Coordinates of C-alpha atoms and ligand atoms in Angstrom, one line a residue:
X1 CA 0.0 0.0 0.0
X2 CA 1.2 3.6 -0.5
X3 CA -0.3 6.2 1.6
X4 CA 1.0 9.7 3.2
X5 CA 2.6 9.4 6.5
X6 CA 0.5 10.7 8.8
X7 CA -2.5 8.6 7.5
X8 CA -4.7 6.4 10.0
X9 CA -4.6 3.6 7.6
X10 CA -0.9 3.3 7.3
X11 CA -0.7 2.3 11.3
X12 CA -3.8 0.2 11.4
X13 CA -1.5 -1.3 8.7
X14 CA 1.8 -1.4 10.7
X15 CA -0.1 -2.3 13.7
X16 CA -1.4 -5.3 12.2
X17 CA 1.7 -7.0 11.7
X18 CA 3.8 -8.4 14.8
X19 CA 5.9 -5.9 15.3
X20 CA 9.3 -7.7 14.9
X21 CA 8.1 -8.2 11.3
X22 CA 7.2 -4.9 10.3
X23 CA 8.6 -4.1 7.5
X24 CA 8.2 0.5 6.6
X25 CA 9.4 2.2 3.6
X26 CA 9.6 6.1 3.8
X27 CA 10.3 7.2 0.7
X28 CA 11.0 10.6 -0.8
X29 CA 11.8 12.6 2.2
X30 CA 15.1 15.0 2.7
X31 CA 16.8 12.6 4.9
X32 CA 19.1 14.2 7.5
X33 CA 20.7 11.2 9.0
X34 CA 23.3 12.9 11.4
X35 CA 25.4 10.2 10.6
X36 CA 28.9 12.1 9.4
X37 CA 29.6 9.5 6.8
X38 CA 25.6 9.8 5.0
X39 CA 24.8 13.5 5.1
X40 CA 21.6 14.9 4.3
X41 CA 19.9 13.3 1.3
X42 CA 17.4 14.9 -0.8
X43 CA 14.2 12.5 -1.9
X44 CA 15.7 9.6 0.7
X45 CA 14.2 6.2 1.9
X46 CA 14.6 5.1 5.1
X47 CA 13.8 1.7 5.3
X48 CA 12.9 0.2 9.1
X49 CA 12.6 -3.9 9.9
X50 CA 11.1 -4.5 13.3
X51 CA 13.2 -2.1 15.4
X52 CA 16.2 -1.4 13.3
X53 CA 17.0 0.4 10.5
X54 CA 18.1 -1.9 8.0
X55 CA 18.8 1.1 4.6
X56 CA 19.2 4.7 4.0
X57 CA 19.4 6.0 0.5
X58 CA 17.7 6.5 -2.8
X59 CA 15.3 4.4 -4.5
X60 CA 15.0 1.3 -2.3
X61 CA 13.5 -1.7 -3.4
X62 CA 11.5 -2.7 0.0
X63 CA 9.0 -5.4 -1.6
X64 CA 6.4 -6.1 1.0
X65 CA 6.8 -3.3 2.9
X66 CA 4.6 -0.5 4.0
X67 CA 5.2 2.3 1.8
X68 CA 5.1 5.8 3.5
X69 CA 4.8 8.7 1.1
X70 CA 6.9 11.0 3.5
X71 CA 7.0 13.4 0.6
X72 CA 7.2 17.2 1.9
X73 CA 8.7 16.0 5.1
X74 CA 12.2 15.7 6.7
X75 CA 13.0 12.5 8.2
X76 CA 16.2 12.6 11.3
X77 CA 17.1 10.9 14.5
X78 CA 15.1 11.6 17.2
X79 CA 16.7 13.8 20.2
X80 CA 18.2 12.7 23.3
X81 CA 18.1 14.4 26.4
X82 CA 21.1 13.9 28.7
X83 CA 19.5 14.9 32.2
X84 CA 16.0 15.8 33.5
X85 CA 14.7 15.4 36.2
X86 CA 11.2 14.0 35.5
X87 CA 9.7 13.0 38.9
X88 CA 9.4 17.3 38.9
X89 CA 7.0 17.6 36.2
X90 CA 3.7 18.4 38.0
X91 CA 5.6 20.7 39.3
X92 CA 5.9 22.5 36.2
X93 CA 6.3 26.3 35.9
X94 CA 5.9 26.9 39.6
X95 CA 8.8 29.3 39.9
X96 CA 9.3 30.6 36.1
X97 CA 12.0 32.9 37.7
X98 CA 13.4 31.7 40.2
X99 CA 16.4 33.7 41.1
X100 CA 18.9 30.8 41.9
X101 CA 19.8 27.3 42.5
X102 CA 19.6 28.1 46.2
X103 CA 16.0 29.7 45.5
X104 CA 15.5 26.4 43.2
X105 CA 16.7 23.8 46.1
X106 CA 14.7 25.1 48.9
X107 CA 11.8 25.1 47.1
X108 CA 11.8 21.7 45.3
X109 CA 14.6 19.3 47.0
X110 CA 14.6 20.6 50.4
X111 CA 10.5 20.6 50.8
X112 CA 8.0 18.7 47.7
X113 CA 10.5 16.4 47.2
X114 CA 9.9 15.4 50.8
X115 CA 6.3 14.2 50.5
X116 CA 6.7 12.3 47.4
X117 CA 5.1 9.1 47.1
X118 CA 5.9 6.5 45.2
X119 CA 2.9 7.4 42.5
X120 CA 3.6 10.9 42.9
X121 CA 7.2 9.6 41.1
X122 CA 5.0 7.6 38.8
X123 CA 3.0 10.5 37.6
X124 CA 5.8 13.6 37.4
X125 CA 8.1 10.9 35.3
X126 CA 5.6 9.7 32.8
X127 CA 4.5 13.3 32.3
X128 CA 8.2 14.2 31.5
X129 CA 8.4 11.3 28.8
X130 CA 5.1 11.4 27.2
X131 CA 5.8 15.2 26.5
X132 CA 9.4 14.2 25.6
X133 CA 7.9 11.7 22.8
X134 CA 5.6 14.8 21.7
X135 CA 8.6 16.7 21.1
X136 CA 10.4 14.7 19.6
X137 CA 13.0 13.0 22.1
X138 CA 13.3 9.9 21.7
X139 CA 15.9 9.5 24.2
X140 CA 15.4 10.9 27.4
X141 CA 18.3 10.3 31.1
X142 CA 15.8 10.5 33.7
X143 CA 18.3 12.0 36.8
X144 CA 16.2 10.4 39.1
X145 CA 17.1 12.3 42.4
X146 CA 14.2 11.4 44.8
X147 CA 14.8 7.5 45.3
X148 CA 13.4 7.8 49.0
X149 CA 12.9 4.3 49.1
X150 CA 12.9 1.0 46.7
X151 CA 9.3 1.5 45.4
X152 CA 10.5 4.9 44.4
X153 CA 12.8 4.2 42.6
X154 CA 10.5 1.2 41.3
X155 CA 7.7 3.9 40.1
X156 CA 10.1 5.8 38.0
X157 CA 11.4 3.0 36.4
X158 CA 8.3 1.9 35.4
X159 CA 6.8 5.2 34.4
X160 CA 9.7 5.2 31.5
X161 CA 9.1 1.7 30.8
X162 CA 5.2 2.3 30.0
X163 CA 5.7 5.3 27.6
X164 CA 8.1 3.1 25.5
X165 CA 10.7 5.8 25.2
X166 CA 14.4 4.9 25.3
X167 CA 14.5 5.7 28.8
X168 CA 17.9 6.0 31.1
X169 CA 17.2 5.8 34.7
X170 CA 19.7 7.6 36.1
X171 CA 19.6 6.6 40.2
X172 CA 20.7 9.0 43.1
X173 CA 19.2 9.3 46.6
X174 CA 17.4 12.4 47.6
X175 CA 19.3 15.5 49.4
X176 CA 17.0 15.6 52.0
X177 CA 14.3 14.3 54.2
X178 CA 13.8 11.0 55.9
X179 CA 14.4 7.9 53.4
X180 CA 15.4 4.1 53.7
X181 CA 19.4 4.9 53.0
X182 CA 18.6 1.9 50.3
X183 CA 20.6 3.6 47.4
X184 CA 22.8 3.3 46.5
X185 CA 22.7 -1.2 47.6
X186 CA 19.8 -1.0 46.5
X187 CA 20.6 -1.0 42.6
X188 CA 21.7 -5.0 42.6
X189 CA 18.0 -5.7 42.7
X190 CA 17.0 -2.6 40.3
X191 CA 19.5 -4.1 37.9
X192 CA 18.2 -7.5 38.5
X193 CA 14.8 -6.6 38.5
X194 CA 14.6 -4.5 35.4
X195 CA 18.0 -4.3 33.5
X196 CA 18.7 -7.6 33.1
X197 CA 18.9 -7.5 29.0
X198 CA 21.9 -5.7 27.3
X199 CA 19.0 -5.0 24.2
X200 CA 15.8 -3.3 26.4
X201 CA 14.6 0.1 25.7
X202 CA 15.7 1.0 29.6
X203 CA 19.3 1.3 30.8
X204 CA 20.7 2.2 33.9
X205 CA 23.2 4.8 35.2
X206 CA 24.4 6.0 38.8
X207 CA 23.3 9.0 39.5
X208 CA 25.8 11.6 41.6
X209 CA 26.7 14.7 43.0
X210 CA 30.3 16.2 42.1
X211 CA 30.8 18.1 45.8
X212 CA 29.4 17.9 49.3
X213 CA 27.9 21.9 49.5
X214 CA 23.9 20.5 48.9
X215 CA 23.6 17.0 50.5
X216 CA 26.7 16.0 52.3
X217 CA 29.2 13.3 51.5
X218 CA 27.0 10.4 51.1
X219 CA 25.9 11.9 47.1
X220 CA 28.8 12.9 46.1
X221 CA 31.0 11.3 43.2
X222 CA 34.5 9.7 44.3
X223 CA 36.1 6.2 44.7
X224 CA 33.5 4.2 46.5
X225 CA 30.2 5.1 44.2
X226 CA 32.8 4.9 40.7
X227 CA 33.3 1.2 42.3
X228 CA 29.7 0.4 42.9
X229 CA 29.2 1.5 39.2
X230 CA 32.0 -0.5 38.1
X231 CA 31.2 -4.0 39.9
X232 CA 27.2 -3.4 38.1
X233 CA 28.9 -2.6 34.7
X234 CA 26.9 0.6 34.6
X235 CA 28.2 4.6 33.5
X236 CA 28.0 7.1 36.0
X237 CA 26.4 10.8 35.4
X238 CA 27.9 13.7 38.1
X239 CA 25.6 16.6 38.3
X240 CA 28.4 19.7 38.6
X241 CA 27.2 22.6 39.5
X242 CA 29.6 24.6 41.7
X243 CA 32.6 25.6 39.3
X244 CA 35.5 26.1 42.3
X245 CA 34.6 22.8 44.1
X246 CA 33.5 20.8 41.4
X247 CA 37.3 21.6 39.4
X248 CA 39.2 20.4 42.6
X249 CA 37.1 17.4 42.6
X250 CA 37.7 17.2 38.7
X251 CA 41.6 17.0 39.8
X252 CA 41.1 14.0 42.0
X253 CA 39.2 12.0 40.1
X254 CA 41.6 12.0 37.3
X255 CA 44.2 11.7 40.0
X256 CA 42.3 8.5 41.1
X257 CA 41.6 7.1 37.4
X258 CA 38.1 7.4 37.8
X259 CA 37.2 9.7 34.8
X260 CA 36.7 7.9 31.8
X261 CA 33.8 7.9 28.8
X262 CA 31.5 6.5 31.2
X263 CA 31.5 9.6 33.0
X264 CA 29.2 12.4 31.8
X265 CA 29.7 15.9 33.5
X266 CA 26.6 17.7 33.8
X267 CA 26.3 21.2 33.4
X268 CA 29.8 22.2 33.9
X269 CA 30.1 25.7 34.5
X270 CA 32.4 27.6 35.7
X271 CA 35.3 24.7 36.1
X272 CA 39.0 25.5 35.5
X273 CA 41.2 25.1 32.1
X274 CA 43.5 22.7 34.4
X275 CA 40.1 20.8 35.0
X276 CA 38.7 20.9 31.2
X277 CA 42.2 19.3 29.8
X278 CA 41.7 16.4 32.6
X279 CA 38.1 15.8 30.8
X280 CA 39.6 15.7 27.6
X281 CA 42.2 14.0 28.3
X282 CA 40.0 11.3 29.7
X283 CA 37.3 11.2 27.1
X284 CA 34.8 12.6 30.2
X285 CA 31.4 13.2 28.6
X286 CA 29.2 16.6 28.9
X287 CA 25.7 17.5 29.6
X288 CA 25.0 21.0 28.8
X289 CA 21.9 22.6 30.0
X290 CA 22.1 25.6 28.0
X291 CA 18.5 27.2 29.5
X292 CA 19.4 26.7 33.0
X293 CA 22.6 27.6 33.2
X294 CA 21.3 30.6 31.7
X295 CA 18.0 31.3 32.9
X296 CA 18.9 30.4 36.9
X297 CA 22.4 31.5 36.8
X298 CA 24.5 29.0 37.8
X299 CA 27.8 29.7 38.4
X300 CA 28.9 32.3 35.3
X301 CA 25.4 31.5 33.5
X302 CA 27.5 30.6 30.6
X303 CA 26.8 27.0 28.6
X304 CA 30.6 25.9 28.5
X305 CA 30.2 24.8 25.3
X306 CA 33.3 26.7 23.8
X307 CA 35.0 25.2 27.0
X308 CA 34.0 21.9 26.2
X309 CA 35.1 22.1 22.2
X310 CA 38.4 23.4 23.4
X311 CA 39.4 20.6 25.1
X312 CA 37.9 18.6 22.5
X313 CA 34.6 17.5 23.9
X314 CA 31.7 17.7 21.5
X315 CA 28.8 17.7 24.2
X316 CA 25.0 16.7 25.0
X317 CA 22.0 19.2 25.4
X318 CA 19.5 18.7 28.7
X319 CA 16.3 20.1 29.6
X320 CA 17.0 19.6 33.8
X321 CA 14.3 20.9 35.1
X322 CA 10.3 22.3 33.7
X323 CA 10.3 23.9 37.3
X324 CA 11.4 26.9 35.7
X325 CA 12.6 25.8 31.8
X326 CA 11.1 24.7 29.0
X327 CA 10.1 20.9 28.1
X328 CA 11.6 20.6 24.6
X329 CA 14.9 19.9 22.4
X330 CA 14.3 23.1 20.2
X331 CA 14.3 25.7 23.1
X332 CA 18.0 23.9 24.1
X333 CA 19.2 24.2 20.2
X334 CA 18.1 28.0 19.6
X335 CA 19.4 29.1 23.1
X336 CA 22.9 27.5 22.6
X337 CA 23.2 28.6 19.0
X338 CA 22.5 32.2 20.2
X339 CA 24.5 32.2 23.4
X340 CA 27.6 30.5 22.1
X341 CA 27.0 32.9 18.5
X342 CA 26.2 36.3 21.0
X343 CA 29.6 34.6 23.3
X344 CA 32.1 34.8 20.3
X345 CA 30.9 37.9 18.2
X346 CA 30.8 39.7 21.9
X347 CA 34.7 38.7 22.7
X348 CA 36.2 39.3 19.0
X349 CA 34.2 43.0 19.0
X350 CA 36.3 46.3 18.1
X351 CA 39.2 43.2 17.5
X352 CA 40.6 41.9 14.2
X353 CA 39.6 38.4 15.2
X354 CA 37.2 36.3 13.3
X355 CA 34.6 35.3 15.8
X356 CA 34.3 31.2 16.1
X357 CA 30.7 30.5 16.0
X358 CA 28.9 27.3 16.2
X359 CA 26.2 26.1 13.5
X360 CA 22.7 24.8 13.5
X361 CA 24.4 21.8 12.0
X362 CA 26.6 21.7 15.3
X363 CA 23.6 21.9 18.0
X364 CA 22.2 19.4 16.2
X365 CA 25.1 17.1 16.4
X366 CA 24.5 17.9 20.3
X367 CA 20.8 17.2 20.4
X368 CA 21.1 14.0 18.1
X369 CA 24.7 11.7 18.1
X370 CA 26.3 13.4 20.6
X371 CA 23.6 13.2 23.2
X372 CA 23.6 9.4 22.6
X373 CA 27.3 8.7 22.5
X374 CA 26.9 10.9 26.1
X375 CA 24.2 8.5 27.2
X376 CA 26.4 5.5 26.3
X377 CA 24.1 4.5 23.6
X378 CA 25.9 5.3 20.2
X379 CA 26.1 2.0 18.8
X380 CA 22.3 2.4 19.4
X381 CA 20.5 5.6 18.5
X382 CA 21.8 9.3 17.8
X383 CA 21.6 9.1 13.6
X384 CA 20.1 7.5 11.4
X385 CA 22.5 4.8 10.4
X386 CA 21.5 1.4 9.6
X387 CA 22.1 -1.1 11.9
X388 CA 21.5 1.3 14.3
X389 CA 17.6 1.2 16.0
X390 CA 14.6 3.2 14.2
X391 CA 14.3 5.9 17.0
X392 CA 13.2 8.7 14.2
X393 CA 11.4 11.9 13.6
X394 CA 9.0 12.7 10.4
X395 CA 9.0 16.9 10.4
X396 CA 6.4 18.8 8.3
X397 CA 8.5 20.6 6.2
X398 CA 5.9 22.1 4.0
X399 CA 3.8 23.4 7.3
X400 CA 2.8 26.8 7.5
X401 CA 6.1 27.7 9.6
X402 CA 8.2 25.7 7.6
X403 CA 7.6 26.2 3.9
X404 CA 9.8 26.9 1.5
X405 CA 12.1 24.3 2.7
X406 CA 15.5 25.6 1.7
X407 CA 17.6 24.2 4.5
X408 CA 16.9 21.0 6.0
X409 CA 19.2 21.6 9.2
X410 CA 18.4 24.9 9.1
X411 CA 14.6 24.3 9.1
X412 CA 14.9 21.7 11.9
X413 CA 17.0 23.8 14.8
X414 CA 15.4 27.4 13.9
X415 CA 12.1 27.1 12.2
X416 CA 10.1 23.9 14.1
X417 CA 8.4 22.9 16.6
X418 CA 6.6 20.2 18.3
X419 CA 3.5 20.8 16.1
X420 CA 5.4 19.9 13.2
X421 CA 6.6 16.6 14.4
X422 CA 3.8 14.0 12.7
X423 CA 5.4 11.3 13.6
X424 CA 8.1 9.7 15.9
X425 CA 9.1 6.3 15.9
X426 CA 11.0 4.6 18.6
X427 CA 12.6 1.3 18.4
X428 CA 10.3 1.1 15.4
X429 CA 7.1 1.5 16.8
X430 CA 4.9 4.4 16.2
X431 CA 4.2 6.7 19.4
X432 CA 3.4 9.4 17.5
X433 CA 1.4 9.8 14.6
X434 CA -0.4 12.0 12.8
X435 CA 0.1 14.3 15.1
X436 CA -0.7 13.0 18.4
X437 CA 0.9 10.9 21.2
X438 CA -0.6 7.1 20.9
X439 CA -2.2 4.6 23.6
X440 CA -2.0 8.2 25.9
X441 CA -5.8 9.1 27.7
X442 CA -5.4 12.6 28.2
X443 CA -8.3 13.1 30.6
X444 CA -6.9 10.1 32.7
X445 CA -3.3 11.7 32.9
X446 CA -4.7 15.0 33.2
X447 CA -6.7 13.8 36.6
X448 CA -3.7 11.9 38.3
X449 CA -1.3 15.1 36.9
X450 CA -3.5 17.4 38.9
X451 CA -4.4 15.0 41.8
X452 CA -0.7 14.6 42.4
X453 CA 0.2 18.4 42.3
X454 CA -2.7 18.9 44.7
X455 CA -0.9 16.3 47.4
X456 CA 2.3 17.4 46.5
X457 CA 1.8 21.0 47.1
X458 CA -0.7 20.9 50.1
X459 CA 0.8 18.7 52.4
X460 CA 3.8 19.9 54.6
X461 CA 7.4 19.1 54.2
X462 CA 8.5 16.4 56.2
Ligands
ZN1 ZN1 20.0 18.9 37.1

């Protein structure tokens, strides 16, 4: 059959076959695979077999597949996010400007965070992922910080897990407040219990602090939690948010061999040239989260994405927190490209010097294969390179806000939006189509979104 991608028959169609024998042929589309070696090919195919992308190019011969007219549209990877924070999300918007992360602590980790229930972790990190889908991440590390006991940390697992996004459940202990001190021992059974498969759409990562200022010792990055990562074979992200502390503690751990690519610095402000050459040196992954660094001022409010270049780091975007920031991928693009853009014309002004400016093509390197390869899953998603799995985006090009299309990249990082997102697949299934998140009951979520910020915000900190 032959039918334009967002039409209803074209899923009743995929949906009838066992997924694992799907076979869909997009065909026609300006393909912007993000994979260095393919480029951006005009009137592409992508061609997807159960969850994997099996060809990318012109003219494929797919016999009995499903043939998607993507004509008009862009196909590319869908976005990963590299920290968030989802169990916050009914909490969205509450403090739209806050002044700082002290302002942001009190008011989230030193108080709601403290009556959290286990559904009330449920709710906040479904939220985060179904919007992520909506938007177009496909990919999202949940920085699960509130882990106040196992059935915590049980609730956000399973809130990923029933979205069917590529989910990476990030575990840390909460800062403060009575909980069972369960984390981190606790992660043999989470690892047991729900990682057990090296192919699942869930992975897991320890979660950590870089310094002791917020939550005391027992949070912070060092020897003991890099060993508990290293005996359950699992990467480690380091939340860094104090620039002074967190360089001397850069130091250490390089002094103590415990930096490596499984190691994904987050945020990064603020830290030391002697601490970005120890990063680079050791392959040290970055997290950027261009908005709040930015928005709440944390440390020099600068995304240290120049930083990170210099020492040869290409990074990963976030989205942190929707306490205060925006939900989506495209708000992280447009604010890096102008920050870093406004950063480098602003030093080289009334100078001879030719300003080094990012591109769109860069930030979307960030948002797509660099994001991945910073989650520890670019052998899996990031581009759109076969072998790899389908986790991909179908963008109206020809919309309203997007016609005439003249640059693909362009087009993507400046001119669109959620709306324009028809489609997304993930591991090859369809969770969005035609313009609207699948298997989601709005007025359901909406009820337990709005019951759970009523309990959250009405009962008193414990
Ligand atoms: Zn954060």
């Amino acid at each position: 059959m032959e039918a334009h991608t967002t039409s209803a028959a074209v899923l009743d169609e995929l949906r009838r076959r066992p997924a694992d024998r799907r076979r869909i042929l997009f065909t026609g589309a300006t393909v912007v695979t993000m994979d260095p070696g393919l480029g951006v090919i005009d009137g592409g195919d992508v061609l997807v077999e159960g969850d994997t992308i099996t060809a990318v190019g012109r003219d494929l011969d797919a016999g009995d597949a499903v043939a998607v007219d993507a004509t008009g549209t862009i196909l590319t990877p869908g976005f990963v996010d590299t920290h968030r924070h989802a169990w916050e999300t009914q909490l969205r918007r509450i403090m739209p400007d806050v002044d700082d992360l002290g302002g942001y602590v009190m008011a989230t980790l030193a108080s709601y965070a403290t009556v959290y229930r286990p559904e009330d972790m449920y709710t906040g990190t479904r939220l985060a992922a179904l919007t992520a889908i909506d938007s177009g991440i496909t990919t999202l590390l949940d920085f699960s910080h509130n882990s106040r006991t196992r059935e915590h940390s049980d609730a956000a697992i399973e809130a990923l897990r029933d979205t069917g996004i590529r989910g990476v459940h990030a575990s840390m202990g909460p800062h403060f407040g009575d909980w069972d001190r369960q984390w981190p021992g606790d992660l043999t059974r989470i690892k047991d219990q729900y990682f057990s498969s090296d192919d699942q759409l869930l992975t897991l990562r320890l979660a950590t602090l870089a310094t002791d200022e917020i939550a005391g010792p027992a949070l912070t990055y060092g020897t003991g939690p890099a060993r508990v990562a290293a005996d359950l074979g699992i990467a480690v992200s380091v939340d860094a948010v104090f620039g002074a502390s967190s360089s001397e503690a850069v130091l250490r751990w390089a002094e103590d061999g415990i930096l490596s690519p499984d190691v994904t610095l987050i945020h990064a402000t603020g830290l030391t040239p002697e601490a970005w050459k120890a990063m680079g040196e050791t392959g040290t992954t970055v997290a950027l989260a261009p908005t709040s660094d930015a928005q709440i001022g944390l440390e020099t409010a600068i995304p240290a994405v120049d930083e990170a270049l210099s020492a040869g780091i290409r990074p990963g975007l976030s989205i942190d927190v929707e306490v205060a920031l925006a939900s989506d991928m495209f708000s992280q693009m447009r604010a890096l490209h102008a920050i870093q853009r406004m950063r480098a014309v602003n030093a080289a002004y009334g100078t001879d010097e030719q300003p080094s400016r990012i591109t769109t093509h860069d930030v979307l390197d960030f948002a797509t294969l660099q994001g991945a390869r910073t989650n520890g899953l670019s052998g899996v998603t990031g581009s759109l390179t076969p072998g790899k799995k389908a986790d991909l985006l179908v963008i109206e090009a020809e919309a309203l806000n997007n016609m005439p299309l003249n640059d693909p990249i362009g087009t993507i990082v400046l001119g669109s939006d959620a709306r324009n997102i028809s489609a997304v697949l993930i591991d090859g299934e369809p969770r969005k189509w035609d313009g609207r998140v699948l298997d989601v009951d709005l007025t359901a979520l909406r009820a337990q979104v709005h019951a759970s910020r009523e309990y959250v915000l009405n009962t008193p900190a414990a």
